[in-house]
């Protein structure tokens, strides 16, 4: 069967993880959340010198994506390992937010992380990847490219609701950045792309929009926007 790769871009709390999980389970894909790798590197840098990590990042840090089989059964849950130690829960500490911005702003680190993600995609083949610029960098040949948007008020409430019982996690959500807007325009310009405003759409409706568009993704040069 031909491989299926789907990119999902969009600002924080626009619904990327929810949609990716639904698509991965429905289609039997691996689900790669690229943002987790950035957080895990910020965690690693808070504990050891950058010079040491730069020379052995790919052996020190391992990102295992979520994997579903064709029947929708979970084969592997996501996990982040640093020197073999599971740090999946540790990377969410609010004290890492500053380090996360530093990693995201460092072109050399972004390149190293991209190489890690490319290796994951190559290994699993059938994959849905989410982030802030995956359509343009990680999955330029994706079968379907999705950009999610939502109002700032709704995104803030979603994040607060998500972590209502987790006071240790950051609930900060800001307006779309210039990078977000540039990425949005870039995704909209690509064939087999769809933009979905999730402000008033429940999660099942969002996934239905995406699955319907995926069915028609073989028609070249089609863009569509859903509101």
XYZ file of C-alpha atoms in Angstrom:
227
model
C 0.000 0.000 0.000
C 1.222 3.569 -0.681
C 2.551 5.411 2.328
C 0.407 8.053 3.983
C 2.006 11.171 5.464
C 0.000 14.073 6.890
C 1.327 17.358 8.248
C -0.614 19.432 10.768
C 0.541 22.978 11.480
C -0.972 25.715 13.578
C -0.585 27.818 16.716
C -0.705 26.485 20.277
C -4.013 24.868 21.350
C -5.562 25.019 17.890
C -6.366 21.298 18.102
C -3.330 19.742 16.434
C -2.755 16.931 18.941
C -6.423 15.977 19.126
C -6.734 15.804 15.354
C -3.443 13.940 14.924
C -4.463 11.316 17.492
C -7.790 10.748 15.746
C -6.174 10.479 12.311
C -3.418 8.178 13.534
C -5.914 5.859 15.188
C -8.316 5.900 12.223
C -5.642 5.269 9.610
C -3.106 3.192 11.521
C -0.306 5.765 11.527
C 2.540 6.831 13.737
C 1.953 10.191 15.414
C 4.971 12.469 15.869
C 4.566 15.574 18.015
C 7.631 17.586 16.994
C 7.207 20.028 19.866
C 8.016 17.299 22.382
C 11.519 16.976 20.957
C 12.098 20.694 21.442
C 10.911 20.479 25.044
C 13.068 17.426 25.687
C 16.138 19.228 24.368
C 15.377 22.218 26.606
C 15.216 19.775 29.508
C 18.508 18.161 28.528
C 20.236 21.546 28.211
C 19.108 22.458 31.726
C 21.095 19.496 33.019
C 24.232 19.208 30.897
C 26.491 21.434 28.782
C 25.376 22.363 25.295
C 28.805 21.471 23.911
C 28.427 17.891 25.143
C 24.953 17.490 23.668
C 25.872 18.959 20.285
C 28.369 16.178 19.656
C 26.117 13.273 20.673
C 22.523 14.482 20.581
C 21.227 11.620 18.426
C 22.623 8.980 20.761
C 21.690 10.807 23.971
C 18.095 11.746 23.131
C 15.440 9.390 21.776
C 11.896 10.371 20.786
C 9.557 7.401 20.389
C 6.330 8.455 18.627
C 2.849 7.081 19.231
C 2.121 4.171 16.878
C -1.248 2.636 15.968
C -1.830 -0.470 13.869
C -4.363 -0.772 11.025
C -7.094 -1.850 13.432
C -6.622 1.290 15.522
C -4.938 -0.496 18.406
C -2.153 1.310 20.243
C 1.162 -0.395 19.514
C 3.478 2.134 21.169
C 2.803 5.177 23.323
C 5.053 8.204 23.015
C 8.139 8.355 25.179
C 11.175 10.616 25.493
C 14.413 9.066 26.705
C 17.564 10.905 27.761
C 20.543 8.573 28.136
C 18.016 5.748 28.413
C 16.029 7.400 31.217
C 12.341 8.159 30.623
C 11.823 11.934 30.941
C 8.406 12.080 29.257
C 6.706 13.731 32.221
C 9.684 15.855 33.281
C 9.770 17.953 30.094
C 6.580 19.828 31.007
C 8.007 21.782 33.918
C 7.200 25.497 33.498
C 10.802 26.402 34.300
C 11.765 25.056 30.868
C 9.686 27.586 28.912
C 12.592 30.014 28.566
C 14.933 27.264 27.412
C 12.334 26.079 24.921
C 12.273 29.501 23.258
C 16.065 29.513 23.113
C 16.138 26.107 21.414
C 13.449 27.111 18.923
C 15.391 30.265 18.088
C 18.673 28.455 17.476
C 19.013 27.426 13.811
C 21.693 24.837 14.590
C 19.509 23.067 17.138
C 16.517 23.216 14.786
C 18.603 21.505 12.100
C 19.677 18.750 14.480
C 16.089 18.193 15.613
C 14.928 18.096 11.997
C 17.412 15.301 11.317
C 16.012 13.363 14.280
C 12.473 13.807 12.984
C 13.454 12.792 9.461
C 14.890 9.548 10.837
C 11.613 8.864 12.682
C 9.570 9.511 9.535
C 11.872 7.273 7.494
C 11.526 4.476 10.051
C 7.731 4.530 10.329
C 6.726 5.703 6.858
C 3.014 6.129 7.545
C 2.950 9.144 9.838
C 1.041 12.218 10.917
C 3.341 14.940 12.253
C 2.297 18.078 14.101
C 4.156 21.291 14.885
C 4.652 24.881 13.762
C 6.293 24.331 10.350
C 6.208 20.602 9.568
C 4.641 21.005 6.112
C 7.532 23.126 4.900
C 10.428 21.324 6.567
C 9.712 17.775 7.714
C 6.997 16.623 5.293
C 7.317 18.674 2.086
C 5.822 15.769 0.122
C 2.934 15.069 2.505
C -0.171 13.557 0.973
C -2.272 16.060 2.953
C -1.222 19.340 4.555
C -3.477 20.735 7.270
C -3.366 24.131 8.942
C -5.524 24.602 12.039
C -6.632 27.945 13.433
C -8.869 29.035 16.304
C -9.636 32.264 18.105
C -7.216 33.336 20.824
C -9.930 33.195 23.499
C -10.870 29.621 22.597
C -7.250 28.490 22.440
C -6.570 29.953 25.877
C -9.609 28.248 27.374
C -8.689 24.932 25.801
C -5.220 25.025 27.303
C -6.544 26.030 30.734
C -9.091 23.195 30.611
C -6.444 20.724 29.462
C -4.208 21.440 32.452
C -6.850 22.372 35.010
C -5.624 19.617 37.314
C -1.948 20.080 36.461
C -0.705 23.228 38.187
C 2.870 22.279 37.256
C 2.225 22.819 33.536
C 2.279 26.093 31.656
C -1.060 27.312 30.281
C 0.383 30.333 28.464
C -1.142 30.850 25.013
C -0.448 33.948 22.933
C -1.651 35.368 19.635
C -0.250 33.935 16.400
C 3.334 35.046 15.829
C 4.772 36.396 12.603
C 6.260 32.952 12.054
C 2.787 31.415 12.461
C 1.326 33.775 9.876
C 4.155 33.144 7.429
C 3.763 29.405 7.862
C 0.002 29.675 7.416
C 0.454 31.504 4.110
C 3.022 28.959 2.971
C 0.777 25.976 3.743
C -2.203 27.617 2.031
C -0.121 28.004 -1.132
C 0.653 24.284 -1.368
C -1.397 21.679 -3.240
C -3.395 19.149 -1.223
C -3.783 21.631 1.626
C -6.718 22.427 3.851
C -7.192 25.103 6.494
C -9.708 24.408 9.240
C -10.903 26.989 11.737
C -11.639 24.887 14.832
C -13.111 27.695 16.944
C -16.672 26.363 16.757
C -16.059 22.836 15.447
C -16.083 19.807 17.780
C -13.188 17.401 17.407
C -15.173 14.745 15.448
C -16.178 17.358 12.855
C -12.568 18.490 12.443
C -11.362 14.934 11.866
C -14.196 14.310 9.400
C -13.137 17.381 7.394
C -9.567 16.109 7.302
C -10.502 12.535 6.364
C -12.801 13.740 3.587
C -10.030 15.917 2.192
C -7.543 13.047 2.428
C -9.862 10.899 0.335
C -9.702 13.516 -2.410
C -6.018 14.344 -1.993
C -5.120 12.489 -5.166
C -6.749 15.321 -7.153
C -3.754 17.595 -7.899
C -3.539 21.253 -7.050
C -6.509 21.555 -4.737
C -6.747 23.978 -1.838
C -9.721 24.301 0.423
C -10.634 26.323 3.489
C -13.223 25.236 6.043
C -14.895 27.561 8.514
